[in-house]
């Protein structure tokens, strides 16, 4: 049976000891999305030019949230983030889906999956917040790890 | 075309004025989920009794995140939360899916959708963090509003 | 058997619903202390005039910590603090003990015991931090509620 | 006379310069406690199995507070925490006392006494919060450093 | 001699008691500025269209900082902000000066001058941060209160 | 034309990659000021001895704000601050001006200008807050970088 690393002998969560782990450059790339109505899609796209850029607010929120990760995810170690980047793309077929890609980089003793996942979540939440006056039926996520590099356990790539 | 309420005349985001809105009891109920491997499912369920309860950590994370919402979602108003509750349920068919339900209540000038969505996201992130040593392929979300009550615009219920 | 109010039907902690509780003025008064060596006692007292006031730093820390209480104590409701005051007194007999008294006031739906206890703890921690280069044997606390007023359950006064 | 390191020439507190100090592994172990009534003791112990685990909430609070230490203790340096662990034990003689032991580890330029003391305080505060509906007469602490290792000044062990 | 309201009988700062003050709508309007080089002026103005909007990041920073005011200014009361808006204007004569205007609104027991001043400072800091790779000689401020309304002491208007 | 480093290919802000930059000791020295009325000047100076030291509160605020910089300035990297010091001086000619000097030191991959500027701003804001009951006409700033050392681009010194 798989075993958790986050629990002590008393069966209570701990912040696991990473003092022996190597300090290397580590990256994580995460994908999330927000499915929106046609009306919201057009408002976001149209407004970027004329009236206000929803995505630029969301992306600031994502970068700030990456830095807050150890304050949001209880057992997460504080890490010196070296880079955070967020890009957007639309998938417009029958539905209108905003694709959110987040890349985080550190040089530290443990990976930055949680930082990238947290940033992506905050981006989705902020898009929802800015557009909810138009329609509350938006769907945030699914959110998942695309890829990680660095660290003892080797690289990871999401199967598609 | 739908119109955003969050931008000022210069096309930049603002925190909208809610000083004229009525102070009423408002609730929001949100659903999220984490799809996990069979191995993680068994570890979470088995460990609750013996070795440490992943979900109790996740649920503390969710409640604390609800209180941090205005610090995570840039245009969100600070609100005096009056209650936060989180419940879990498993859907086990071909896949193993942890269903996360969050209810938030306030008495204030605006709704608590964002607080409930933020709490649900933090729960999912924490489950991921606690289980990622076993398998990194977990899927967080989709996350969406189930229902809201209170406020001028009336109640909302997600179409299923 | 005494019953906790902080757990839901699944046996997991929740932020209890206070939306029905009356909004009244509520106060709490808490006592803590730090037992220090003679050398630290003299350094604190002597320095106030000449070289730097340990207690003024500690007291700023206490007031700021009172405001952070819902971020430190997981199930605590955010409350609009209306006043925080901290006073110091020395008990010098065989030992050197700094007595810390904290009073917090709100007008809200629930009490401010936790805010006063958190402030008192932060004061003690800061005194320790500022003096630990001289001696690490200081003892923080005991910390306890002296008195509370306001709210449905009536006033409370610690038995001495 | 003992001399503070935390004040500048104008007699005002500063964050002392640690840039010349060696980066080594450092640990601190701290003890705190909460004295509770028999009723609370039985509720905590009984509920772990049936109705909700007070101590698991308190321990999450402690780990999160360790990370917030530089935000609570004004002159404290931010440090990359590498491990935090918290264990509980009961001393049941005439009184019912919950003993809280916290161990913190870093690899950095200065010690982690304050992180361990802050975590222990947050654990005590959270136990108080979760049980105060039953009885407000609990006593938090005394809280003190048991032991530290690493750093130029050598190890420290509390005299008993 | 003018008298401070923020000190207690022991000569140490306190959070003053506002529980008796009236809960009214209160606003504050603050002005700050950043003096930049011609090169930065042109980069900010040119980039809005083509390559990235410095001011939209700064304005998100300002709104988020307004909410963090009680965490930055020690004796500040937490207040339920109801609206924050920030506008920009350029004064281009011999120098290139970005004028920052911030308006904050609450319904509460005390004014929002500090929230508006804090937001304006964060805007200036963020503009500096985003442009410092081009030139570090920027000047932030002066920053001052233009106007406040609401509250017992009546309105205030800065003399020009 | 000057070029921003903080934007990605989509024209949205990112946290720039500093993982290749050298880890060296870096310092920044910043100056700010608060212009006050004669009445406030006399109250601050007189009270230090008798009734409460405004500047000691402001200086604690400044040091704590330095640590919060990445939480206030969106694209700022988290850095391990090694020292923060703040000194005050009065310029009393026709006006009464409190001069605030802040020095910050790190050993890291990027400079600490933003930390020093943020600390200086928080000092000014706190002085304003503590004195505003006497007169709201105070002027905070100008705030600017005096000097920086360390890092690839060499030292910087403000032209006077």
Coordinates of N, CA, C and O in Angstrom, one line a residue, chain E:
Chain E
X1 N 0.2 71.9 23.9 CA 0.9 71.0 23.0 C 0.0 69.9 22.4 O -0.8 69.4 23.2
X2 N 0.1 69.6 21.2 CA -0.7 68.5 20.6 C -0.5 67.3 21.3 O 0.6 67.0 21.9
X3 N -1.5 66.5 21.4 CA -1.5 65.3 22.2 C -1.8 64.0 21.4 O -2.7 64.0 20.6
X4 N -1.0 63.0 21.6 CA -1.2 61.8 20.8 C -2.3 61.0 21.5 O -2.5 61.0 22.7
X5 N -3.1 60.4 20.6 CA -4.2 59.5 21.1 C -3.8 58.1 21.2 O -4.5 57.2 21.8
X6 N -2.6 57.8 20.6 CA -2.2 56.4 20.5 C -1.4 55.8 21.6 O -0.8 54.7 21.5
X7 N -1.2 56.5 22.7 CA -0.4 56.0 23.8 C -1.2 55.8 25.1 O -2.1 56.5 25.4
X8 N -0.8 54.7 25.8 CA -1.5 54.4 27.1 C -0.7 55.1 28.2 O 0.3 55.8 28.0
X9 N -1.2 54.9 29.5 CA -0.6 55.5 30.6 C 0.9 55.2 30.8 O 1.6 55.9 31.5
X10 N 1.3 54.0 30.3 CA 2.7 53.6 30.5 C 3.6 54.2 29.3 O 4.7 53.8 29.2
X11 N 3.0 55.0 28.5 CA 3.8 55.6 27.4 C 4.0 54.6 26.3 O 5.0 54.8 25.6
X12 N 3.2 53.6 26.1 CA 3.3 52.7 25.0 C 2.1 52.7 24.1 O 1.0 52.9 24.6
X13 N 2.4 52.5 22.9 CA 1.3 52.6 21.9 C 0.2 51.6 22.1 O 0.4 50.5 22.5
X14 N -1.0 52.0 21.8 CA -2.2 51.1 21.9 C -3.0 51.3 20.6 O -2.9 52.3 19.9
X15 N -3.9 50.4 20.4 CA -4.9 50.6 19.3 C -6.1 51.3 20.1 O -6.7 50.7 21.0
X16 N -6.4 52.5 19.7 CA -7.3 53.3 20.4 C -8.7 52.8 20.3 O -9.1 52.1 19.3
X17 N -9.5 53.0 21.3 CA -10.9 52.4 21.4 C -11.8 53.2 20.5 O -12.1 54.4 20.7
X18 N -12.4 52.6 19.5 CA -13.3 53.3 18.6 C -14.7 52.7 18.7 O -15.6 52.9 17.9
X19 N -14.9 51.9 19.8 CA -16.2 51.2 19.9 C -17.4 52.2 20.1 O -18.6 51.8 19.8
X20 N -17.1 53.4 20.5 CA -18.2 54.4 20.7 C -18.4 55.3 19.5 O -19.3 56.1 19.5
X21 N -17.5 55.2 18.6 CA -17.6 56.1 17.4 C -18.7 55.5 16.5 O -19.0 54.3 16.4
X22 N -19.3 56.5 15.8 CA -20.4 56.2 14.9 C -20.0 55.4 13.7 O -19.0 55.7 13.1
X23 N -20.8 54.5 13.3 CA -20.6 53.8 12.0 C -21.2 54.5 10.9 O -22.4 54.5 10.7
X24 N -20.4 55.2 10.1 CA -20.9 56.0 9.0 C -20.1 55.7 7.7 O -19.0 55.1 7.8
X25 N -20.6 56.2 6.6 CA -19.8 56.1 5.3 C -18.7 57.1 5.4 O -18.9 58.2 5.7
X26 N -17.5 56.7 5.1 CA -16.3 57.5 5.2 C -15.5 57.3 3.9 O -15.4 56.2 3.4
X27 N -14.9 58.4 3.4 CA -14.1 58.3 2.2 C -12.8 59.0 2.4 O -12.7 59.9 3.3
X28 N -11.8 58.6 1.7 CA -10.5 59.3 1.7 C -10.0 59.3 0.3 O -10.1 58.3 -0.4
X29 N -9.4 60.4 -0.1 CA -8.7 60.5 -1.4 C -7.3 61.0 -1.2 O -7.1 62.0 -0.5
X30 N -6.4 60.3 -1.8 CA -5.0 60.5 -1.6 C -4.3 60.7 -2.9 O -4.7 60.1 -3.9
X31 N -3.2 61.5 -2.9 CA -2.4 61.6 -4.1 C -1.0 61.2 -3.9 O -0.4 61.6 -2.9
X32 N -0.4 60.5 -4.8 CA 1.0 60.2 -4.8 C 1.5 60.4 -6.3 O 0.8 60.8 -7.1
X33 N 2.8 60.1 -6.5 CA 3.3 60.3 -7.8 C 4.7 59.5 -7.9 O 5.2 59.1 -6.9
X34 N 5.1 59.3 -9.2 CA 6.4 58.8 -9.4 C 7.0 59.6 -10.5 O 6.4 59.7 -11.6
X35 N 8.2 60.2 -10.2 CA 8.9 61.0 -11.2 C 9.8 60.0 -11.9 O 10.7 59.4 -11.3
X36 N 9.7 59.9 -13.3 CA 10.5 59.0 -14.0 C 11.3 59.7 -15.1 O 11.0 60.8 -15.5
X37 N 12.2 59.0 -15.7 CA 13.0 59.5 -16.9 C 12.1 59.5 -18.1 O 11.1 58.8 -18.2
X38 N 12.6 60.2 -19.1 CA 11.8 60.2 -20.4 C 11.7 58.8 -21.0 O 10.7 58.4 -21.5
X39 N 12.8 58.1 -20.8 CA 12.9 56.7 -21.4 C 11.8 55.8 -20.7 O 11.1 55.0 -21.4
X40 N 11.7 55.9 -19.4 CA 10.6 55.1 -18.7 C 9.2 55.6 -19.1 O 8.3 54.8 -19.4
X41 N 9.1 56.9 -19.2 CA 7.8 57.4 -19.6 C 7.3 56.8 -20.9 O 6.2 56.4 -21.1
X42 N 8.3 56.8 -21.9 CA 7.9 56.3 -23.2 C 7.7 54.8 -23.2 O 6.8 54.3 -23.9
X43 N 8.4 54.1 -22.4 CA 8.2 52.7 -22.3 C 6.9 52.3 -21.7 O 6.2 51.5 -22.2
X44 N 6.5 53.1 -20.6 CA 5.2 52.8 -20.0 C 4.1 53.1 -21.0 O 3.2 52.3 -21.2
X45 N 4.1 54.3 -21.6 CA 3.1 54.7 -22.5 C 3.0 53.8 -23.8 O 2.0 53.4 -24.2
X46 N 4.2 53.5 -24.3 CA 4.2 52.7 -25.5 C 3.8 51.3 -25.3 O 3.1 50.7 -26.1
X47 N 4.2 50.7 -24.2 CA 3.9 49.3 -23.9 C 2.5 49.0 -23.6 O 2.1 47.9 -23.8
X48 N 1.7 50.0 -23.2 CA 0.4 49.6 -22.8 C -0.3 48.9 -24.0 O -1.0 48.0 -23.8
X49 N 0.0 49.5 -25.1 CA -0.7 48.9 -26.3 C 0.0 47.6 -26.8 O -0.6 46.6 -27.0
X50 N 1.4 47.7 -26.8 CA 2.1 46.6 -27.4 C 2.5 45.5 -26.5 O 2.4 44.3 -26.8
X51 N 3.1 45.8 -25.4 CA 3.9 44.8 -24.7 C 3.7 44.6 -23.3 O 4.4 43.7 -22.6
X52 N 2.7 45.2 -22.7 CA 2.5 44.9 -21.2 C 2.3 46.2 -20.5 O 3.0 47.2 -20.6
X53 N 1.3 46.2 -19.6 CA 0.8 47.4 -19.0 C 1.3 47.5 -17.5 O 0.7 46.9 -16.6
X54 N 2.4 48.3 -17.3 CA 2.9 48.5 -16.0 C 1.9 49.0 -15.0 O 1.8 48.5 -13.9
X55 N 1.0 49.9 -15.5 CA 0.1 50.5 -14.5 C -1.0 49.6 -14.1 O -1.5 49.7 -13.0
X56 N -1.3 48.6 -14.9 CA -2.4 47.7 -14.5 C -1.9 46.7 -13.4 O -2.6 46.4 -12.5
X57 N -0.6 46.4 -13.4 CA 0.0 45.7 -12.3 C 0.1 46.5 -11.1 O -0.3 46.1 -10.0
X58 N 0.5 47.8 -11.2 CA 0.6 48.7 -10.1 C -0.8 48.9 -9.4 O -0.9 49.0 -8.2
X59 N -1.8 49.0 -10.2 CA -3.1 49.2 -9.7 C -3.7 48.0 -8.9 O -4.3 48.2 -7.9
X60 N -3.4 46.8 -9.4 CA -3.8 45.6 -8.6 C -3.0 45.6 -7.3 O -3.6 45.3 -6.2
X61 N -1.7 46.0 -7.3 CA -0.9 46.0 -6.1 C -1.5 47.0 -5.1 O -1.6 46.8 -3.9
X62 N -2.0 48.2 -5.6 CA -2.6 49.2 -4.7 C -3.8 48.7 -4.1 O -4.0 48.9 -2.8
X63 N -4.7 48.1 -4.8 CA -6.0 47.6 -4.3 C -5.7 46.5 -3.2 O -6.3 46.5 -2.1
X64 N -4.8 45.6 -3.5 CA -4.5 44.5 -2.5 C -3.8 45.1 -1.3 O -4.1 44.7 -0.2
X65 N -3.0 46.1 -1.5 CA -2.3 46.8 -0.3 C -3.3 47.5 0.6 O -3.2 47.5 1.8
X66 N -4.3 48.1 0.0 CA -5.4 48.8 0.8 C -5.9 47.8 1.8 O -6.2 48.1 3.0
X67 N -6.2 46.5 1.3 CA -6.7 45.5 2.2 C -5.7 45.0 3.3 O -6.1 44.5 4.3
X68 N -4.5 45.2 3.0 CA -3.4 44.8 4.0 C -3.1 45.9 5.0 O -2.2 45.7 5.8
X69 N -3.7 47.0 4.9 CA -3.3 48.2 5.7 C -3.1 47.9 7.2 O -2.1 48.2 7.8
X70 N -4.1 47.2 7.9 CA -3.9 46.9 9.3 C -2.7 46.0 9.6 O -2.3 45.9 10.7
X71 N -2.2 45.3 8.5 CA -1.1 44.4 8.7 C 0.2 45.2 8.5 O 1.3 44.7 8.8
X72 N 0.2 46.4 7.9 CA 1.4 47.2 7.6 C 1.5 48.3 8.6 O 2.6 48.6 9.0
X73 N 0.4 48.9 9.0 CA 0.4 50.1 9.9 C 0.0 49.6 11.3 O -1.2 49.3 11.5
X74 N 0.9 49.5 12.3 CA 0.6 48.7 13.5 C -0.7 49.1 14.3 O -1.3 48.2 14.8
X75 N -1.0 50.4 14.4 CA -2.1 50.8 15.3 C -3.4 50.9 14.5 O -4.4 51.3 15.1
X76 N -3.4 50.6 13.3 CA -4.6 50.7 12.4 C -5.6 49.7 12.7 O -5.3 48.5 12.9
X77 N -6.9 50.1 12.8 CA -8.0 49.2 13.0 C -8.3 48.4 11.7 O -8.3 49.1 10.6
X78 N -8.7 47.2 11.8 CA -9.3 46.5 10.6 C -10.6 47.1 10.2 O -11.4 47.3 11.1
X79 N -10.8 47.4 9.0 CA -12.0 48.0 8.5 C -12.6 47.3 7.3 O -11.8 46.8 6.5
X80 N -13.9 47.2 7.2 CA -14.5 46.5 6.0 C -14.6 47.5 4.8 O -15.5 48.2 4.6
X81 N -13.5 47.4 4.0 CA -13.5 48.3 2.8 C -14.6 48.0 1.9 O -14.9 46.9 1.6
X82 N -15.3 49.1 1.4 CA -16.4 48.9 0.5 C -16.1 49.3 -0.9 O -16.8 48.9 -1.8
X83 N -15.0 50.1 -1.2 CA -14.7 50.4 -2.5 C -13.3 51.0 -2.5 O -12.9 51.7 -1.6
X84 N -12.5 50.6 -3.6 CA -11.2 51.2 -3.8 C -11.1 51.5 -5.3 O -11.3 50.6 -6.1
X85 N -10.7 52.7 -5.6 CA -10.4 53.0 -7.0 C -9.1 53.8 -7.2 O -8.8 54.6 -6.3
X86 N -8.5 53.6 -8.3 CA -7.2 54.2 -8.5 C -7.1 54.7 -9.9 O -7.5 54.0 -10.8
X87 N -6.7 56.0 -10.1 CA -6.6 56.5 -11.5 C -5.2 57.1 -11.7 O -4.5 57.5 -10.7
X88 N -4.8 57.2 -12.9 CA -3.5 57.7 -13.3 C -3.6 58.9 -14.2 O -4.5 58.9 -15.0
X89 N -2.6 59.7 -14.2 CA -2.5 60.9 -15.1 C -1.1 61.2 -15.2 O -0.3 61.1 -14.3
X90 N -0.7 61.7 -16.4 CA 0.7 62.1 -16.6 C 0.8 63.6 -16.5 O 0.0 64.3 -17.2
X91 N 1.8 64.2 -15.8 CA 2.2 65.6 -16.0 C 3.5 65.6 -16.7 O 4.5 65.2 -16.1
X92 N 3.5 66.1 -17.9 CA 4.7 66.1 -18.7 C 5.1 67.5 -19.0 O 4.5 68.1 -19.9
X93 N 6.0 68.0 -18.2 CA 6.6 69.3 -18.6 C 8.1 69.1 -18.7 O 8.5 68.3 -19.5
X94 N 8.8 69.8 -17.9 CA 10.3 69.5 -18.0 C 10.6 68.0 -17.5 O 11.5 67.4 -17.9
X95 N 9.7 67.6 -16.5 CA 9.9 66.3 -16.0 C 8.7 65.4 -16.4 O 7.7 65.9 -16.9
X96 N 8.8 64.1 -16.1 CA 7.8 63.1 -16.5 C 7.2 62.6 -15.2 O 7.9 61.9 -14.5
X97 N 6.0 63.0 -14.8 CA 5.5 62.6 -13.5 C 4.2 61.9 -13.7 O 3.2 62.4 -14.3
X98 N 4.2 60.7 -13.1 CA 2.9 59.9 -13.1 C 2.2 60.3 -11.8 O 2.6 60.0 -10.7
X99 N 1.0 60.8 -12.0 CA 0.1 61.2 -10.8 C -0.8 60.0 -10.5 O -1.5 59.5 -11.4
X100 N -0.8 59.6 -9.2 CA -1.6 58.5 -8.7 C -2.7 59.0 -7.8 O -2.4 59.6 -6.8
X101 N -3.9 58.8 -8.1 CA -5.0 59.2 -7.2 C -5.8 57.9 -6.7 O -6.2 57.1 -7.5
X102 N -5.9 57.9 -5.4 CA -6.6 56.7 -4.8 C -7.8 57.2 -4.0 O -7.7 58.1 -3.2
X103 N -8.9 56.5 -4.2 CA -10.1 56.8 -3.4 C -10.5 55.5 -2.7 O -10.7 54.5 -3.3
X104 N -10.7 55.6 -1.4 CA -11.2 54.4 -0.6 C -12.4 54.8 0.1 O -12.6 55.9 0.6
X105 N -13.3 53.8 0.3 CA -14.6 54.1 1.0 C -14.9 52.9 2.0 O -14.6 51.8 1.6
X106 N -15.4 53.3 3.1 CA -15.8 52.3 4.1 C -17.1 52.7 4.7 O -17.6 53.8 4.5
X107 N -17.7 51.8 5.4 CA -18.8 52.1 6.3 C -18.3 51.6 7.6 O -18.4 50.4 7.9
X108 N -17.8 52.5 8.5 CA -17.2 51.9 9.7 C -17.0 53.0 10.8 O -17.5 54.1 10.6
X109 N -16.3 52.6 11.8 CA -16.1 53.5 13.0 C -15.0 54.5 12.9 O -14.8 55.3 13.8
X110 N -14.2 54.4 11.9 CA -13.1 55.3 11.8 C -12.7 55.5 10.3 O -13.2 54.8 9.4
X111 N -11.9 56.4 10.0 CA -11.6 56.8 8.6 C -10.7 55.9 7.9 O -10.1 55.0 8.4
X112 N -10.6 56.1 6.6 CA -9.8 55.3 5.7 C -8.6 56.0 5.1 O -8.1 55.6 4.0
X113 N -8.1 57.0 5.8 CA -6.9 57.7 5.3 C -5.8 56.8 5.1 O -5.0 56.8 4.1
X114 N -5.6 55.9 6.1 CA -4.4 55.1 6.1 C -4.5 54.0 4.9 O -3.5 53.7 4.3
X115 N -5.7 53.6 4.7 CA -5.9 52.6 3.6 C -5.5 53.3 2.2 O -4.9 52.6 1.4
X116 N -6.0 54.5 2.1 CA -5.7 55.2 0.8 C -4.2 55.5 0.7 O -3.6 55.4 -0.4
X117 N -3.6 55.9 1.8 CA -2.2 56.3 1.7 C -1.4 55.0 1.5 O -0.4 55.0 0.7
X118 N -1.8 53.9 2.1 CA -1.0 52.6 1.9 C -1.2 52.2 0.4 O -0.2 51.7 -0.2
X119 N -2.4 52.2 -0.1 CA -2.6 51.8 -1.5 C -1.7 52.7 -2.4 O -1.1 52.2 -3.3
X120 N -1.7 54.0 -2.2 CA -1.0 54.9 -3.1 C 0.5 54.6 -3.0 O 1.2 54.6 -4.0
X121 N 1.0 54.2 -1.8 CA 2.4 53.9 -1.7 C 2.7 52.6 -2.4 O 3.8 52.5 -3.1
X122 N 1.9 51.6 -2.3 CA 2.1 50.3 -3.0 C 2.1 50.5 -4.5 O 2.8 49.9 -5.3
X123 N 1.2 51.4 -5.0 CA 1.2 51.7 -6.5 C 2.6 52.3 -6.9 O 3.2 51.8 -7.8
X124 N 3.1 53.2 -6.1 CA 4.4 53.8 -6.4 C 5.5 52.8 -6.4 O 6.4 52.8 -7.3
X125 N 5.5 52.0 -5.3 CA 6.5 51.0 -5.2 C 6.5 50.0 -6.4 O 7.6 49.6 -6.9
X126 N 5.3 49.6 -6.8 CA 5.2 48.7 -7.9 C 5.7 49.3 -9.2 O 6.4 48.6 -10.0
X127 N 5.3 50.5 -9.5 CA 5.9 51.2 -10.7 C 7.4 51.2 -10.6 O 8.1 50.9 -11.6
X128 N 7.9 51.5 -9.5 CA 9.4 51.5 -9.3 C 10.0 50.1 -9.7 O 10.9 50.0 -10.4
X129 N 9.4 49.1 -9.1 CA 9.9 47.8 -9.3 C 9.8 47.4 -10.8 O 10.8 46.8 -11.3
X130 N 8.8 47.7 -11.5 CA 8.6 47.3 -12.9 C 9.6 48.0 -13.8 O 9.8 47.6 -14.9
X131 N 10.0 49.2 -13.4 CA 10.8 50.1 -14.3 C 12.2 50.2 -13.9 O 13.0 50.8 -14.6
X132 N 12.6 49.6 -12.8 CA 14.0 49.8 -12.2 C 15.1 49.2 -13.1 O 16.3 49.6 -12.9
X133 N 14.8 48.3 -14.0 CA 15.8 47.8 -14.8 C 16.2 48.8 -15.9 O 17.3 48.8 -16.4
X134 N 15.4 49.8 -16.1 CA 15.7 50.9 -17.1 C 16.5 52.0 -16.3 O 17.5 52.5 -16.8
X135 N 16.0 52.4 -15.2 CA 16.7 53.5 -14.5 C 16.2 53.5 -13.0 O 15.0 53.4 -12.7
X136 N 17.2 53.5 -12.1 CA 16.9 53.5 -10.7 C 16.7 54.8 -10.0 O 16.5 54.9 -8.8
X137 N 16.8 55.9 -10.8 CA 16.7 57.3 -10.2 C 15.3 57.8 -10.0 O 15.1 59.0 -9.7
X138 N 14.3 56.9 -10.2 CA 12.9 57.4 -10.0 C 12.7 57.9 -8.5 O 13.3 57.5 -7.6
X139 N 11.7 58.9 -8.4 CA 11.4 59.5 -7.1 C 9.9 59.1 -6.8 O 9.0 59.5 -7.6
X140 N 9.6 58.4 -5.7 CA 8.3 58.1 -5.3 C 7.7 59.2 -4.4 O 8.4 59.5 -3.4
X141 N 6.6 59.7 -4.7 CA 5.9 60.7 -3.8 C 6.5 62.1 -4.2 O 7.2 62.2 -5.1
X142 N 6.0 63.1 -3.4 CA 5.3 63.1 -2.1 C 3.9 62.5 -2.2 O 3.3 62.5 -3.3
X143 N 3.5 61.9 -1.1 CA 2.2 61.3 -0.9 C 1.4 62.0 0.2 O 2.0 62.3 1.3
X144 N 0.2 62.4 -0.1 CA -0.6 63.1 0.9 C -2.1 63.0 0.8 O -2.5 62.6 -0.3
X145 N -2.8 63.3 1.8 CA -4.2 63.2 1.8 C -4.8 64.4 1.1 O -4.5 65.6 1.4
X146 N -5.6 64.2 0.1 CA -6.3 65.3 -0.6 C -7.6 65.7 0.1 O -7.9 66.9 0.2
X147 N -8.3 64.7 0.6 CA -9.6 65.0 1.1 C -10.2 63.8 1.9 O -9.9 62.6 1.5
X148 N -10.9 64.0 2.9 CA -11.6 63.0 3.6 C -13.1 63.4 3.9 O -13.3 64.7 4.2
X149 N -14.0 62.5 3.9 CA -15.4 62.9 4.3 C -15.9 61.8 5.3 O -15.4 60.7 5.3
X150 N -16.8 62.2 6.1 CA -17.5 61.3 7.1 C -16.8 61.4 8.4 O -15.6 61.8 8.5
X151 N -17.5 61.0 9.5 CA -16.9 61.0 10.8 C -17.2 62.2 11.5 O -17.5 63.3 11.0
X152 N -17.0 62.2 12.8 CA -17.4 63.2 13.8 C -16.6 64.5 13.5 O -17.1 65.6 13.7
X153 N -15.3 64.4 13.2 CA -14.5 65.6 13.0 C -14.7 66.4 11.8 O -14.0 67.3 11.5
X154 N -15.7 65.9 11.0 CA -16.0 66.7 9.8 C -15.0 66.4 8.6 O -14.1 65.6 8.8
X155 N -15.2 67.0 7.5 CA -14.5 66.8 6.4 C -13.1 67.5 6.4 O -13.0 68.4 7.2
X156 N -12.2 67.0 5.6 CA -10.9 67.6 5.5 C -10.6 67.8 4.0 O -10.9 67.0 3.2
X157 N -10.0 68.9 3.7 CA -9.5 69.2 2.3 C -8.1 69.8 2.4 O -7.9 70.7 3.1
X158 N -7.2 69.2 1.7 CA -5.8 69.7 1.6 C -5.8 71.1 1.0 O -6.3 71.3 0.0
X159 N -5.1 72.0 1.7 CA -4.8 73.3 1.2 C -3.8 73.2 0.0 O -2.8 72.6 0.2
X160 N -4.1 73.9 -1.0 CA -3.2 73.8 -2.1 C -2.4 75.2 -2.3 O -3.0 76.2 -2.0

